[in-house]
């Protein structure tokens, strides 16, 4: 059974609290928060004050995706704000700082994760697999919701599932970007067990049905 992590990037900013309550009421256990700094990606979104506010109103698993340059500068703040999973991009800093950031996240009692952009090969994250509780494969270029799902990322998902089975079998494997009911089975068949959906979740007319189908 898969886990849906709805991305609040597609939520109604004026009704964020209600939308998060809705995520819970519609049967989800997780919520995905996209943090963008305008440098690592050409867009801005939420900061740690938003993560803290969300933590204050929900017991959903807070899956925080940092799309920021040199995340080591901010991981302490996001851990203190109440993230449950905190994922950082392998492209965002040196290998040494990435390792240190993952260790720092773990020291806070938060689950660390590593993310790869579409053009980054699976090999780039091999040194970090044993340090992580989640690996995230981007299925769009990070920065914006509503983009087209890149099915050609599935070989990378399969490759990472195989690698994880050898070195860290309990590690989650998440996909993010353009996921909907037409491609979720492909993601699951490829070895992903956590699926992010922003636009597709928020556009779904029958959200409990969407959650059920996607998590099947
Ligand atoms: C993209 C973000 C995604 C995004 C997904 O940079 O990381 O989490 O919100 O949105 P959809 O599902 O609309 O592609
Ligand atoms: Zn994301």
PDB file of C-alpha atoms and ligand atoms in Angstrom:
ATOM      1  CA  UNK A   1       0.000   0.000   0.000  1.00  0.00           C
ATOM      2  CA  UNK A   2       1.317   3.402  -1.013  1.00  0.00           C
ATOM      3  CA  UNK A   3       1.193   6.702   0.852  1.00  0.00           C
ATOM      4  CA  UNK A   4      -0.172   9.884  -0.726  1.00  0.00           C
ATOM      5  CA  UNK A   5       1.559  13.090   0.384  1.00  0.00           C
ATOM      6  CA  UNK A   6      -0.573  15.964  -0.980  1.00  0.00           C
ATOM      7  CA  UNK A   7       1.474  19.069  -1.831  1.00  0.00           C
ATOM      8  CA  UNK A   8       0.047  22.255  -0.377  1.00  0.00           C
ATOM      9  CA  UNK A   9       1.758  24.239  -3.120  1.00  0.00           C
ATOM     10  CA  UNK A  10      -1.564  23.767  -4.905  1.00  0.00           C
ATOM     11  CA  UNK A  11      -3.670  24.673  -1.843  1.00  0.00           C
ATOM     12  CA  UNK A  12      -5.677  27.879  -1.437  1.00  0.00           C
ATOM     13  CA  UNK A  13      -3.255  30.180   0.412  1.00  0.00           C
ATOM     14  CA  UNK A  14      -6.160  31.984   2.091  1.00  0.00           C
ATOM     15  CA  UNK A  15      -7.574  28.704   3.381  1.00  0.00           C
ATOM     16  CA  UNK A  16      -4.412  26.799   4.141  1.00  0.00           C
ATOM     17  CA  UNK A  17      -5.613  25.591   7.550  1.00  0.00           C
ATOM     18  CA  UNK A  18      -8.887  24.297   6.131  1.00  0.00           C
ATOM     19  CA  UNK A  19      -7.117  22.614   3.234  1.00  0.00           C
ATOM     20  CA  UNK A  20      -4.752  20.844   5.644  1.00  0.00           C
ATOM     21  CA  UNK A  21      -7.673  19.719   7.803  1.00  0.00           C
ATOM     22  CA  UNK A  22      -9.290  18.494   4.580  1.00  0.00           C
ATOM     23  CA  UNK A  23      -6.200  16.438   3.717  1.00  0.00           C
ATOM     24  CA  UNK A  24      -6.653  14.620   7.033  1.00  0.00           C
ATOM     25  CA  UNK A  25     -10.437  14.275   6.686  1.00  0.00           C
ATOM     26  CA  UNK A  26     -10.057  12.872   3.169  1.00  0.00           C
ATOM     27  CA  UNK A  27      -8.025   9.980   4.532  1.00  0.00           C
ATOM     28  CA  UNK A  28      -4.385  11.065   4.179  1.00  0.00           C
ATOM     29  CA  UNK A  29      -1.672  10.541   6.745  1.00  0.00           C
ATOM     30  CA  UNK A  30       0.990  12.785   5.201  1.00  0.00           C
ATOM     31  CA  UNK A  31       1.251  16.334   3.869  1.00  0.00           C
ATOM     32  CA  UNK A  32       4.034  17.626   1.576  1.00  0.00           C
ATOM     33  CA  UNK A  33       5.417  21.143   2.088  1.00  0.00           C
ATOM     34  CA  UNK A  34       7.558  22.618  -0.718  1.00  0.00           C
ATOM     35  CA  UNK A  35      10.101  25.172   0.460  1.00  0.00           C
ATOM     36  CA  UNK A  36      11.653  27.297  -2.326  1.00  0.00           C
ATOM     37  CA  UNK A  37      14.264  30.022  -2.010  1.00  0.00           C
ATOM     38  CA  UNK A  38      14.231  31.723  -5.423  1.00  0.00           C
ATOM     39  CA  UNK A  39      17.844  30.600  -5.967  1.00  0.00           C
ATOM     40  CA  UNK A  40      17.928  26.830  -6.142  1.00  0.00           C
ATOM     41  CA  UNK A  41      14.647  27.052  -8.032  1.00  0.00           C
ATOM     42  CA  UNK A  42      13.153  30.118  -9.763  1.00  0.00           C
ATOM     43  CA  UNK A  43      10.225  30.420  -7.370  1.00  0.00           C
ATOM     44  CA  UNK A  44       9.441  31.301  -3.755  1.00  0.00           C
ATOM     45  CA  UNK A  45       7.028  29.504  -1.469  1.00  0.00           C
ATOM     46  CA  UNK A  46       6.868  28.726   2.248  1.00  0.00           C
ATOM     47  CA  UNK A  47       9.377  29.231   5.064  1.00  0.00           C
ATOM     48  CA  UNK A  48       9.784  27.656   8.489  1.00  0.00           C
ATOM     49  CA  UNK A  49       7.157  29.880  10.099  1.00  0.00           C
ATOM     50  CA  UNK A  50       4.591  28.204   7.832  1.00  0.00           C
ATOM     51  CA  UNK A  51       5.918  24.757   8.759  1.00  0.00           C
ATOM     52  CA  UNK A  52       5.647  25.698  12.440  1.00  0.00           C
ATOM     53  CA  UNK A  53       2.099  26.961  11.999  1.00  0.00           C
ATOM     54  CA  UNK A  54       1.094  23.762  10.189  1.00  0.00           C
ATOM     55  CA  UNK A  55       2.675  21.681  12.954  1.00  0.00           C
ATOM     56  CA  UNK A  56       0.513  23.563  15.424  1.00  0.00           C
ATOM     57  CA  UNK A  57      -2.743  22.521  13.802  1.00  0.00           C
ATOM     58  CA  UNK A  58      -2.182  18.954  12.596  1.00  0.00           C
ATOM     59  CA  UNK A  59      -0.751  15.579  13.500  1.00  0.00           C
ATOM     60  CA  UNK A  60      -0.276  14.662   9.816  1.00  0.00           C
ATOM     61  CA  UNK A  61       3.239  13.484   8.958  1.00  0.00           C
ATOM     62  CA  UNK A  62       5.004  16.673   7.833  1.00  0.00           C
ATOM     63  CA  UNK A  63       7.031  15.854   4.723  1.00  0.00           C
ATOM     64  CA  UNK A  64       9.135  18.957   4.094  1.00  0.00           C
ATOM     65  CA  UNK A  65      10.934  19.244   0.730  1.00  0.00           C
ATOM     66  CA  UNK A  66      13.688  21.857   0.799  1.00  0.00           C
ATOM     67  CA  UNK A  67      14.427  23.327  -2.628  1.00  0.00           C
ATOM     68  CA  UNK A  68      17.027  25.698  -1.283  1.00  0.00           C
ATOM     69  CA  UNK A  69      20.670  26.414  -1.929  1.00  0.00           C
ATOM     70  CA  UNK A  70      23.084  25.127   0.765  1.00  0.00           C
ATOM     71  CA  UNK A  71      20.312  23.726   2.985  1.00  0.00           C
ATOM     72  CA  UNK A  72      22.735  23.090   5.862  1.00  0.00           C
ATOM     73  CA  UNK A  73      22.189  26.755   6.742  1.00  0.00           C
ATOM     74  CA  UNK A  74      18.526  26.117   7.559  1.00  0.00           C
ATOM     75  CA  UNK A  75      18.012  22.485   8.532  1.00  0.00           C
ATOM     76  CA  UNK A  76      18.065  23.269  12.270  1.00  0.00           C
ATOM     77  CA  UNK A  77      15.228  25.757  11.837  1.00  0.00           C
ATOM     78  CA  UNK A  78      13.063  23.365   9.836  1.00  0.00           C
ATOM     79  CA  UNK A  79      13.649  20.570  12.353  1.00  0.00           C
ATOM     80  CA  UNK A  80      12.689  22.859  15.225  1.00  0.00           C
ATOM     81  CA  UNK A  81       9.637  24.002  13.261  1.00  0.00           C
ATOM     82  CA  UNK A  82       8.300  20.449  13.435  1.00  0.00           C
ATOM     83  CA  UNK A  83       9.190  18.605  10.230  1.00  0.00           C
ATOM     84  CA  UNK A  84       8.904  14.810  10.461  1.00  0.00           C
ATOM     85  CA  UNK A  85      10.794  14.176   7.205  1.00  0.00           C
ATOM     86  CA  UNK A  86      13.215  16.785   5.903  1.00  0.00           C
ATOM     87  CA  UNK A  87      14.539  16.221   2.377  1.00  0.00           C
ATOM     88  CA  UNK A  88      17.424  18.132   0.809  1.00  0.00           C
ATOM     89  CA  UNK A  89      18.680  18.186  -2.775  1.00  0.00           C
ATOM     90  CA  UNK A  90      21.975  16.502  -3.643  1.00  0.00           C
ATOM     91  CA  UNK A  91      22.608  19.289  -6.187  1.00  0.00           C
ATOM     92  CA  UNK A  92      22.322  22.042  -3.557  1.00  0.00           C
ATOM     93  CA  UNK A  93      25.743  21.769  -1.881  1.00  0.00           C
ATOM     94  CA  UNK A  94      29.046  19.860  -1.686  1.00  0.00           C
ATOM     95  CA  UNK A  95      28.963  16.162  -0.768  1.00  0.00           C
ATOM     96  CA  UNK A  96      30.600  17.000   2.555  1.00  0.00           C
ATOM     97  CA  UNK A  97      27.964  19.567   3.509  1.00  0.00           C
ATOM     98  CA  UNK A  98      25.163  17.329   2.271  1.00  0.00           C
ATOM     99  CA  UNK A  99      26.407  14.526   4.533  1.00  0.00           C
ATOM    100  CA  UNK A 100      26.717  16.931   7.464  1.00  0.00           C
ATOM    101  CA  UNK A 101      23.207  18.296   6.850  1.00  0.00           C
ATOM    102  CA  UNK A 102      21.697  14.778   6.810  1.00  0.00           C
ATOM    103  CA  UNK A 103      23.484  13.961  10.069  1.00  0.00           C
ATOM    104  CA  UNK A 104      22.313  17.182  11.639  1.00  0.00           C
ATOM    105  CA  UNK A 105      18.701  16.426  10.679  1.00  0.00           C
ATOM    106  CA  UNK A 106      19.032  12.962  12.251  1.00  0.00           C
ATOM    107  CA  UNK A 107      20.510  14.462  15.434  1.00  0.00           C
ATOM    108  CA  UNK A 108      17.273  16.450  15.850  1.00  0.00           C
ATOM    109  CA  UNK A 109      15.285  13.207  15.769  1.00  0.00           C
ATOM    110  CA  UNK A 110      13.920  14.121  12.330  1.00  0.00           C
ATOM    111  CA  UNK A 111      14.000  11.708   9.372  1.00  0.00           C
ATOM    112  CA  UNK A 112      16.465  12.839   6.698  1.00  0.00           C
ATOM    113  CA  UNK A 113      15.923  12.460   2.981  1.00  0.00           C
ATOM    114  CA  UNK A 114      17.860  13.100  -0.220  1.00  0.00           C
ATOM    115  CA  UNK A 115      16.349  14.388  -3.492  1.00  0.00           C
ATOM    116  CA  UNK A 116      17.488  14.081  -7.117  1.00  0.00           C
ATOM    117  CA  UNK A 117      16.437  16.391  -9.940  1.00  0.00           C
ATOM    118  CA  UNK A 118      15.511  14.804 -13.299  1.00  0.00           C
ATOM    119  CA  UNK A 119      18.929  15.343 -14.872  1.00  0.00           C
ATOM    120  CA  UNK A 120      20.832  13.988 -11.862  1.00  0.00           C
ATOM    121  CA  UNK A 121      21.658  10.277 -12.099  1.00  0.00           C
ATOM    122  CA  UNK A 122      20.890   7.815  -9.307  1.00  0.00           C
ATOM    123  CA  UNK A 123      24.636   7.297  -8.778  1.00  0.00           C
ATOM    124  CA  UNK A 124      24.918  10.817  -7.349  1.00  0.00           C
ATOM    125  CA  UNK A 125      23.088   9.811  -4.173  1.00  0.00           C
ATOM    126  CA  UNK A 126      24.656   6.399  -3.561  1.00  0.00           C
ATOM    127  CA  UNK A 127      26.972   7.779  -0.827  1.00  0.00           C
ATOM    128  CA  UNK A 128      23.939   9.050   1.113  1.00  0.00           C
ATOM    129  CA  UNK A 129      21.492   6.137   0.851  1.00  0.00           C
ATOM    130  CA  UNK A 130      22.360   4.612   4.212  1.00  0.00           C
ATOM    131  CA  UNK A 131      21.952   7.982   5.962  1.00  0.00           C
ATOM    132  CA  UNK A 132      18.395   8.480   4.737  1.00  0.00           C
ATOM    133  CA  UNK A 133      14.856   7.499   5.680  1.00  0.00           C
ATOM    134  CA  UNK A 134      13.571   8.760   2.347  1.00  0.00           C
ATOM    135  CA  UNK A 135      14.835   9.119  -1.200  1.00  0.00           C
ATOM    136  CA  UNK A 136      12.887  11.463  -3.467  1.00  0.00           C
ATOM    137  CA  UNK A 137      13.020  11.238  -7.251  1.00  0.00           C
ATOM    138  CA  UNK A 138      11.710  14.365  -8.980  1.00  0.00           C
ATOM    139  CA  UNK A 139       9.395  13.575 -11.873  1.00  0.00           C
ATOM    140  CA  UNK A 140       9.350  17.232 -13.005  1.00  0.00           C
ATOM    141  CA  UNK A 141      11.966  20.003 -12.860  1.00  0.00           C
ATOM    142  CA  UNK A 142      11.516  21.372  -9.320  1.00  0.00           C
ATOM    143  CA  UNK A 143      10.051  24.838  -8.875  1.00  0.00           C
ATOM    144  CA  UNK A 144       6.434  24.724  -9.979  1.00  0.00           C
ATOM    145  CA  UNK A 145       3.309  22.658  -9.585  1.00  0.00           C
ATOM    146  CA  UNK A 146       1.129  21.602 -12.475  1.00  0.00           C
ATOM    147  CA  UNK A 147       3.875  20.295 -14.778  1.00  0.00           C
ATOM    148  CA  UNK A 148       3.796  17.157 -16.902  1.00  0.00           C
ATOM    149  CA  UNK A 149       4.897  13.876 -15.305  1.00  0.00           C
ATOM    150  CA  UNK A 150       8.184  12.548 -16.711  1.00  0.00           C
ATOM    151  CA  UNK A 151       7.639   8.828 -17.195  1.00  0.00           C
ATOM    152  CA  UNK A 152      11.258   8.515 -18.283  1.00  0.00           C
ATOM    153  CA  UNK A 153      12.262   8.865 -14.613  1.00  0.00           C
ATOM    154  CA  UNK A 154      10.886   5.381 -13.883  1.00  0.00           C
ATOM    155  CA  UNK A 155      14.152   3.546 -14.687  1.00  0.00           C
ATOM    156  CA  UNK A 156      15.837   5.755 -12.065  1.00  0.00           C
ATOM    157  CA  UNK A 157      13.123   4.887  -9.535  1.00  0.00           C
ATOM    158  CA  UNK A 158      13.616   1.174 -10.258  1.00  0.00           C
ATOM    159  CA  UNK A 159      17.385   1.497  -9.992  1.00  0.00           C
ATOM    160  CA  UNK A 160      17.117   3.266  -6.641  1.00  0.00           C
ATOM    161  CA  UNK A 161      14.638   0.717  -5.308  1.00  0.00           C
ATOM    162  CA  UNK A 162      17.129  -2.030  -6.135  1.00  0.00           C
ATOM    163  CA  UNK A 163      19.992  -0.152  -4.505  1.00  0.00           C
ATOM    164  CA  UNK A 164      17.890   0.573  -1.418  1.00  0.00           C
ATOM    165  CA  UNK A 165      16.830  -3.057  -1.147  1.00  0.00           C
ATOM    166  CA  UNK A 166      20.510  -3.900  -0.764  1.00  0.00           C
ATOM    167  CA  UNK A 167      21.651  -1.193   1.639  1.00  0.00           C
ATOM    168  CA  UNK A 168      18.580   0.334   3.308  1.00  0.00           C
ATOM    169  CA  UNK A 169      15.401  -1.643   2.609  1.00  0.00           C
ATOM    170  CA  UNK A 170      13.124   0.283   4.976  1.00  0.00           C
ATOM    171  CA  UNK A 171      13.909   3.618   3.285  1.00  0.00           C
ATOM    172  CA  UNK A 172      10.905   5.238   1.601  1.00  0.00           C
ATOM    173  CA  UNK A 173      11.135   6.008  -2.109  1.00  0.00           C
ATOM    174  CA  UNK A 174       9.067   9.053  -3.043  1.00  0.00           C
ATOM    175  CA  UNK A 175       8.132  10.531  -6.418  1.00  0.00           C
ATOM    176  CA  UNK A 176       7.132  14.179  -6.841  1.00  0.00           C
ATOM    177  CA  UNK A 177       5.760  16.073  -9.820  1.00  0.00           C
ATOM    178  CA  UNK A 178       2.816  15.557 -12.144  1.00  0.00           C
ATOM    179  CA  UNK A 179       1.571  12.481 -10.296  1.00  0.00           C
ATOM    180  CA  UNK A 180      -2.109  11.654 -10.876  1.00  0.00           C
ATOM    181  CA  UNK A 181      -4.440   8.662 -11.159  1.00  0.00           C
ATOM    182  CA  UNK A 182      -3.252   7.884 -14.701  1.00  0.00           C
ATOM    183  CA  UNK A 183       0.403   7.371 -13.743  1.00  0.00           C
ATOM    184  CA  UNK A 184       0.373   6.427 -10.034  1.00  0.00           C
ATOM    185  CA  UNK A 185       0.326   2.691 -10.785  1.00  0.00           C
ATOM    186  CA  UNK A 186       3.442   3.072 -12.928  1.00  0.00           C
ATOM    187  CA  UNK A 187       5.180   4.830  -9.993  1.00  0.00           C
ATOM    188  CA  UNK A 188       4.181   2.058  -7.579  1.00  0.00           C
ATOM    189  CA  UNK A 189       5.156  -0.693 -10.018  1.00  0.00           C
ATOM    190  CA  UNK A 190       8.552   0.993 -10.377  1.00  0.00           C
ATOM    191  CA  UNK A 191       9.106   0.763  -6.609  1.00  0.00           C
ATOM    192  CA  UNK A 192       7.878   4.065  -5.206  1.00  0.00           C
ATOM    193  CA  UNK A 193       5.853   3.884  -1.986  1.00  0.00           C
ATOM    194  CA  UNK A 194       5.269   7.609  -1.272  1.00  0.00           C
ATOM    195  CA  UNK A 195       3.590   9.659  -3.992  1.00  0.00           C
ATOM    196  CA  UNK A 196       3.319  13.443  -3.901  1.00  0.00           C
ATOM    197  CA  UNK A 197       0.382  15.004  -5.723  1.00  0.00           C
ATOM    198  CA  UNK A 198      -0.412  18.719  -5.718  1.00  0.00           C
ATOM    199  CA  UNK A 199      -2.594  19.744  -8.650  1.00  0.00           C
ATOM    200  CA  UNK A 200      -4.217  16.343  -9.131  1.00  0.00           C
ATOM    201  CA  UNK A 201      -5.242  16.097  -5.464  1.00  0.00           C
ATOM    202  CA  UNK A 202      -6.590  19.633  -5.200  1.00  0.00           C
ATOM    203  CA  UNK A 203      -8.424  19.400  -8.543  1.00  0.00           C
ATOM    204  CA  UNK A 204     -10.028  16.053  -7.707  1.00  0.00           C
ATOM    205  CA  UNK A 205     -13.799  16.433  -7.384  1.00  0.00           C
ATOM    206  CA  UNK A 206     -13.991  13.391  -5.102  1.00  0.00           C
ATOM    207  CA  UNK A 207     -10.904  13.658  -2.916  1.00  0.00           C
ATOM    208  CA  UNK A 208     -11.563  10.623  -0.649  1.00  0.00           C
ATOM    209  CA  UNK A 209     -11.848   8.537  -3.841  1.00  0.00           C
ATOM    210  CA  UNK A 210      -8.625  10.053  -5.197  1.00  0.00           C
ATOM    211  CA  UNK A 211      -6.793   9.200  -1.952  1.00  0.00           C
ATOM    212  CA  UNK A 212      -8.150   5.647  -1.924  1.00  0.00           C
ATOM    213  CA  UNK A 213      -7.271   4.988  -5.556  1.00  0.00           C
ATOM    214  CA  UNK A 214      -3.811   6.459  -5.298  1.00  0.00           C
ATOM    215  CA  UNK A 215      -2.976   4.598  -2.070  1.00  0.00           C
ATOM    216  CA  UNK A 216      -4.237   1.220  -3.349  1.00  0.00           C
TER     217      UNK A 216
HETATM  218  C1  LIG B   1       7.645  20.916  -7.533  1.00  0.00           C
HETATM  219  C2  LIG B   1       7.239  20.474  -6.152  1.00  0.00           C
HETATM  220  C3  LIG B   1       6.102  19.542  -6.130  1.00  0.00           C
HETATM  221  C4  LIG B   1       4.809  20.124  -6.651  1.00  0.00           C
HETATM  222  C5  LIG B   1       3.992  18.998  -7.160  1.00  0.00           C
HETATM  223  O1  LIG B   1       8.816  21.646  -7.440  1.00  0.00           O
HETATM  224  O2  LIG B   1       8.335  19.821  -5.524  1.00  0.00           O
HETATM  225  O3  LIG B   1       5.897  19.027  -4.825  1.00  0.00           O
HETATM  226  O4  LIG B   1       4.071  20.814  -5.698  1.00  0.00           O
HETATM  227  O5  LIG B   1       2.884  19.544  -7.762  1.00  0.00           O
HETATM  228  P1  LIG B   1       2.119  18.776  -8.935  1.00  0.00           P
HETATM  229  O6  LIG B   1       1.567  17.523  -8.332  1.00  0.00           O
HETATM  230  O7  LIG B   1       1.085  19.761  -9.347  1.00  0.00           O
HETATM  231  O8  LIG B   1       3.131  18.485 -10.003  1.00  0.00           O
HETATM  232 ZN1  LIG B   2       7.921  18.717  -3.592  1.00  0.00          ZN
END
